[in-house]
XYZ file of C-alpha atoms in Angstrom:
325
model
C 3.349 0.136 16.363
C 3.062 -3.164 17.888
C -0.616 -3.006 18.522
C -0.549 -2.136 14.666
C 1.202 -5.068 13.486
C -0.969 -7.284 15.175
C -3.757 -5.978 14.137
C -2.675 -6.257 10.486
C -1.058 -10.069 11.048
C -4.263 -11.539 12.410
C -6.446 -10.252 9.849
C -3.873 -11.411 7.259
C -4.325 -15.069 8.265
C -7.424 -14.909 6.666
C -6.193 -13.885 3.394
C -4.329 -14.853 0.657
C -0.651 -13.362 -0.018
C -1.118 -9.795 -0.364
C -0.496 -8.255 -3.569
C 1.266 -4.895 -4.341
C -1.213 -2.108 -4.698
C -1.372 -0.572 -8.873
C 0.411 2.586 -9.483
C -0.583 5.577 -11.553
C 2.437 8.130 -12.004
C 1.900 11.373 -12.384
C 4.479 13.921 -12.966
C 4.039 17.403 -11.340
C 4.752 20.600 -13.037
C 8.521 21.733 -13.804
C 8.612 23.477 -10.461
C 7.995 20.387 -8.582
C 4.544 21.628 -7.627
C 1.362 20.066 -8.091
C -2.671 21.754 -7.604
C -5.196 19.217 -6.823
C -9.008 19.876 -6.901
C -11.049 17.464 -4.922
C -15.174 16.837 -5.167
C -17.413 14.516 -4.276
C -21.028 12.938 -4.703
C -21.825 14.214 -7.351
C -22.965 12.226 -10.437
C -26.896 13.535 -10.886
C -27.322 14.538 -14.557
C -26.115 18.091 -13.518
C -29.243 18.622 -10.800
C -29.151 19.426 -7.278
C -26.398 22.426 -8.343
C -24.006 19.979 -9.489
C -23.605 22.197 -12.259
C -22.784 25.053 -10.509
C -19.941 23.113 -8.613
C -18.483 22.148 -11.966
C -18.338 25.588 -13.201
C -16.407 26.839 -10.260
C -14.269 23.970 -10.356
C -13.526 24.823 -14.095
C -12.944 28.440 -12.619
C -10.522 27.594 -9.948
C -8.929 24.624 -12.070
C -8.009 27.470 -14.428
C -6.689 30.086 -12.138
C -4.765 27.414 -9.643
C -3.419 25.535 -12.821
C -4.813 22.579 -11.523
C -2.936 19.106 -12.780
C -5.650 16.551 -11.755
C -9.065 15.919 -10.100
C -9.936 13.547 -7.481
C -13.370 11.915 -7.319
C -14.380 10.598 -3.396
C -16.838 8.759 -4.387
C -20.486 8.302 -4.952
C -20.217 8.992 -8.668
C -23.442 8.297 -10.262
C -26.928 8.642 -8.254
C -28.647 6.471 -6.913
C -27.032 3.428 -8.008
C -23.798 4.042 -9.749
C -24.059 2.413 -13.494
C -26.294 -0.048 -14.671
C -23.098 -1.879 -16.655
C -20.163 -0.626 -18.612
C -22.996 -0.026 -21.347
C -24.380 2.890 -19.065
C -23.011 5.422 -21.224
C -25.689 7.526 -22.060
C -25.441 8.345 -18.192
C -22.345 8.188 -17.559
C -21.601 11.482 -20.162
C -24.824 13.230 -18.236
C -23.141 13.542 -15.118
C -19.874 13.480 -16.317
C -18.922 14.562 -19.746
C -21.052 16.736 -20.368
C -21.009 18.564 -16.695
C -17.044 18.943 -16.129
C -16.832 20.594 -19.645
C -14.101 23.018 -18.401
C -10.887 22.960 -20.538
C -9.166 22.963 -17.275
C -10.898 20.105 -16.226
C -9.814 18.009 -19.021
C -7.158 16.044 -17.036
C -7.211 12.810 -15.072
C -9.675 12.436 -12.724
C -8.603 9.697 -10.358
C -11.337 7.853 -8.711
C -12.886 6.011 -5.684
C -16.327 4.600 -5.394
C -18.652 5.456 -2.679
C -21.588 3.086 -1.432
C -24.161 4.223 -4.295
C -21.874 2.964 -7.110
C -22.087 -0.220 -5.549
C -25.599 -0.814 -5.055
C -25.026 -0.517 -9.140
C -22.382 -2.703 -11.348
C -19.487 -2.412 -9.139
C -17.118 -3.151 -11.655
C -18.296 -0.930 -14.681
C -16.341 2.199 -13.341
C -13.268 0.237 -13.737
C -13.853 -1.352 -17.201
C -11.874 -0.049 -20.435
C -15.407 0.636 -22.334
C -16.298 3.630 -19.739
C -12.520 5.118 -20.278
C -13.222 4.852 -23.955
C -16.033 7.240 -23.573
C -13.882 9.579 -21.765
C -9.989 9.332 -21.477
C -10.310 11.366 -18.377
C -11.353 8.469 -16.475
C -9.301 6.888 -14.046
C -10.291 4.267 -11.942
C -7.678 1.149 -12.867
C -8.440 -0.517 -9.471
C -11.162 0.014 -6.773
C -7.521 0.731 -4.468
C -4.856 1.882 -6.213
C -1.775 4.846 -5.556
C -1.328 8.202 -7.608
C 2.414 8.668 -7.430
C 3.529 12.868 -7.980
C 7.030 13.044 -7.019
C 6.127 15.232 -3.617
C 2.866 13.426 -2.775
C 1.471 10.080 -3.198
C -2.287 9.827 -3.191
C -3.660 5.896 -1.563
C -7.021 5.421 -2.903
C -8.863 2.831 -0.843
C -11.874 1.494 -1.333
C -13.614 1.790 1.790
C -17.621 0.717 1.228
C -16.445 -3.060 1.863
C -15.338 -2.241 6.003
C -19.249 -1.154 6.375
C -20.792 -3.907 8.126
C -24.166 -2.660 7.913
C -24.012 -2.944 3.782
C -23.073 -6.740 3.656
C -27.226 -6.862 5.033
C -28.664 -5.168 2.202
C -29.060 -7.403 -1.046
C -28.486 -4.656 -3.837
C -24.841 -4.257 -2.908
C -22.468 -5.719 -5.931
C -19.771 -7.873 -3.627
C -17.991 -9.487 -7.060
C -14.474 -9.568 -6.733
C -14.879 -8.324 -2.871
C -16.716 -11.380 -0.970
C -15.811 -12.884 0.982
C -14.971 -9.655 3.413
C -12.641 -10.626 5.947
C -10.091 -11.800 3.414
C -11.070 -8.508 1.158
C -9.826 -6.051 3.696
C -7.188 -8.422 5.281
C -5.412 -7.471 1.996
C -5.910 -4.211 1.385
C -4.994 -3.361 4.653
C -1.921 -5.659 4.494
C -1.320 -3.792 1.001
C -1.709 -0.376 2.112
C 0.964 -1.351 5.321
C 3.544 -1.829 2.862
C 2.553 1.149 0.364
C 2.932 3.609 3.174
C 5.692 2.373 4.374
C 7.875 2.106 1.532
C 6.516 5.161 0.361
C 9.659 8.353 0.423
C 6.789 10.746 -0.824
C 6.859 14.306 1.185
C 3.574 13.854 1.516
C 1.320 11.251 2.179
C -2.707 11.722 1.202
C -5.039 8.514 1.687
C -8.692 8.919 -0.272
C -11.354 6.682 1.016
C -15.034 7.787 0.237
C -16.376 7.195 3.772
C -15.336 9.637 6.616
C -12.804 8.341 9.614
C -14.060 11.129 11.472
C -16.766 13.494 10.851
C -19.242 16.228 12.305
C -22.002 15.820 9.481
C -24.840 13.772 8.996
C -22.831 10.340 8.768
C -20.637 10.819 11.301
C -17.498 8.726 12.125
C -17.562 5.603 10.369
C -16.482 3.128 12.978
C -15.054 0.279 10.869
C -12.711 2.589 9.575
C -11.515 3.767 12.797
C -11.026 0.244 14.096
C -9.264 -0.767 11.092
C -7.942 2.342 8.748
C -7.109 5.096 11.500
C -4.507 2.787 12.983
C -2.516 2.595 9.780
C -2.657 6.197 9.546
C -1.352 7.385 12.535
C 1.784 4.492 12.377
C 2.954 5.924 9.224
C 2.720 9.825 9.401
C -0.058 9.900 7.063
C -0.610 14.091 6.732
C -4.392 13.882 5.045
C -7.295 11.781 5.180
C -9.728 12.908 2.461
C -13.342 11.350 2.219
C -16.517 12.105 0.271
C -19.917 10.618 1.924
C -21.105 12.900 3.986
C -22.181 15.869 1.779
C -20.635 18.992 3.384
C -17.391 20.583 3.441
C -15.690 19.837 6.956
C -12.259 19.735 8.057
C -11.281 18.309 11.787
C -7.643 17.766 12.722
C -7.077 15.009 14.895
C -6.637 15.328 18.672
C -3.941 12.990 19.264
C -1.688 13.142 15.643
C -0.855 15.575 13.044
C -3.347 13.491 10.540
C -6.207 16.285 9.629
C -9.497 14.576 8.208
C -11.025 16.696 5.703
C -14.197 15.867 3.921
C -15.189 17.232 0.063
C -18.872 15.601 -0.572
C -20.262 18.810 -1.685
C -20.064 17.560 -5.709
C -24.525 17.947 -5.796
C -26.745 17.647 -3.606
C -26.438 18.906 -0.064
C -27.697 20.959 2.988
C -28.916 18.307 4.766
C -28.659 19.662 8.062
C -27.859 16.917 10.688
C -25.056 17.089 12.669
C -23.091 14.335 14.998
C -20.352 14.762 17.459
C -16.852 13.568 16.941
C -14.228 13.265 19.232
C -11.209 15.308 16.915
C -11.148 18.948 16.845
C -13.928 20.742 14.253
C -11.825 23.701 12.289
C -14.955 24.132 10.004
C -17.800 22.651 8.561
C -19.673 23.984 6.164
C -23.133 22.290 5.208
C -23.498 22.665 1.688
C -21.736 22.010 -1.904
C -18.658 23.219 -3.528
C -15.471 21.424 -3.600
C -11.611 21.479 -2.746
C -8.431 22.766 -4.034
C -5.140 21.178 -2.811
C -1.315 22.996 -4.057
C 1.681 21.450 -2.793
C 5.444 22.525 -2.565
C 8.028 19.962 -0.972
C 7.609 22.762 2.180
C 4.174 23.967 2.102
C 0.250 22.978 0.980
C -2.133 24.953 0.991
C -5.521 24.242 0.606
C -9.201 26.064 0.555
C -12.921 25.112 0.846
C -14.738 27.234 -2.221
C -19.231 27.280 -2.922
C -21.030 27.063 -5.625
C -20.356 31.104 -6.613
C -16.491 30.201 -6.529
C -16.207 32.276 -3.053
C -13.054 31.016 -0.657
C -14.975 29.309 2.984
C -12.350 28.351 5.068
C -8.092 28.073 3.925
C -5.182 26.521 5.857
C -1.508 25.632 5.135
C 0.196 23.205 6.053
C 4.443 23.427 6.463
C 6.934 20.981 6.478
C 9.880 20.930 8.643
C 13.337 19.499 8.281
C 12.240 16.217 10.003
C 9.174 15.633 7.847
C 6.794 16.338 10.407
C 3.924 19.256 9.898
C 2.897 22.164 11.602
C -0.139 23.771 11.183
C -0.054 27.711 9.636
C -3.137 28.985 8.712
């Protein structure tokens, strides 16, 4: 904890007071559960099977009773929107893909390194919401707050080093990038701390640790895996690399599961990691996520709607997890 705070304190001195992160509430259903489908990288005018992932999604939405959708990023191929203006593209991989009725709930977002080689700041802006009320992205970081869970979204593409080289990245409102994630990560400190949620889920779009093509992304494991192990986080869910994969970590109950399968896929490249691999699957489908104040249980599904891998996770009396799939 001490190695933590330090870590934190010297990269606050090179940022301005940190500000609280925006909330979303969202109220689970009367039973105090809540069913969460997750997908990623996925935004290509319905190609590259996207399509078929959305129907499935619409399938399992409807039999799990799902209350919302999160996105992990990488929305809109290859670079994100042109502008708040983008419509016209915006409905092709979106509105008029996920046209399930029991998709039509919040989808809560995060943007992956392809929406920001585009306008940055269109997914955010009131005009795209406008288009489609489904739409949530209020912040580039922000919390979903459901009673038993609370969901951190972090925008992650800003710890990459290697992006601040390439010209076509859209820094507004980020640059300069010490002070950028000085913050956040000063603002996510206190969110997880303060946070009395059963559950604790952070969303970043690239993986902490991974077995596909990407592998671990070390920025985040210098900066972001630190945080998560100091306050009991239970999930980390990424998009980025486009495979299903889920790895539990070798040295704290955090598991690190990865839903990029949203399109295009099958890319076959692999890289080692140093966590335990449960499964990886290299190809597209998505994630379904249904929590209890005891128990979640959650399941890897293709593109034909067919279950891959499933696990549960339990609860005990001291809030810690045990693993009982």
């Amino acid at each position: 904890m001490a190695a933590i705070a330090i870590l934190v304190s010297a990269l606050v001195l090179l940022s301005p007071v940190a500000a609280e992160l925006q909330r979303v509430q969202h109220s689970p259903k009367e039973d105090g559960s809540l069913t969460v489908l997750a997908v990623g990288d996925w935004g290509r005018g319905g190609q590259f099977n996207q399509t078929l992932v959305a129907e499935q999604m619409g399938v399992i939405g409807e039999k799990l009773a799902a209350d919302f959708v999160i996105s992990t990023g990488d929305n809109f191929y290859n670079d994100g929107l042109a502008g708040d203006n983008d419509t016209a593209f915006f409905m092709a991989s979106f509105t008029d893909i996920y046209t399930a009725s029991s998709l039509q709930k919040p989808w809560y977002i995060v943007l992956g390194n392809h929406d920001y080689t585009g306008d940055a700041l269109a997914q955010q802006s009131p005009a795209i919401r406008e288009v489609d009320s489904r739409w949530t992205s209020v912040n580039k970081s922000f919390i979903v707050e459901a009673d038993i869970v609370d969901f951190f979204l972090v925008d992650t593409s800003p710890f990459v080093l290697k992006y601040w080289n390439e010209s076509k990245f859209d820094w507004r409102n980020v640059a300069p990038r010490d002070t950028y994630i000085a913050t956040l990560l000063q603002d996510l400190d206190d969110a997880l701390a303060a946070s009395k949620a059963t559950w604790k889920v952070v969303v970043g779009h690239h993986p902490v640790s991974s077995g596909c093509e990407h592998g671990n992304t070390t920025e985040l494991r210098e900066h972001l895996l630190p945080l998560l192990k100091a306050h009991g986080v239970d999930m980390y869910l990424n998009g980025h690399d486009h495979c299903l994969q889920r790895i539990s970590s070798v040295d704290s109950p955090v598991e690190f599961v990865t839903s990029g399968g949203g399109s295009k896929a099958w890319a076959g490249k692999f890289k080692a990691t140093s966590d335990k691999m449960e499964f990886l699957y290299d190809g597209q489908g998505f994630l379904s996520m249904q929590l209890t104040a005891a128990e979640a249980h959650l399941a890897f599904y293709d593109v034909s709607g067919a279950v891959l891998h499933s696990w549960g996770l339990a609860k005990s009396a001291d809030a810690s997890i045990s693993n009982v799939s």
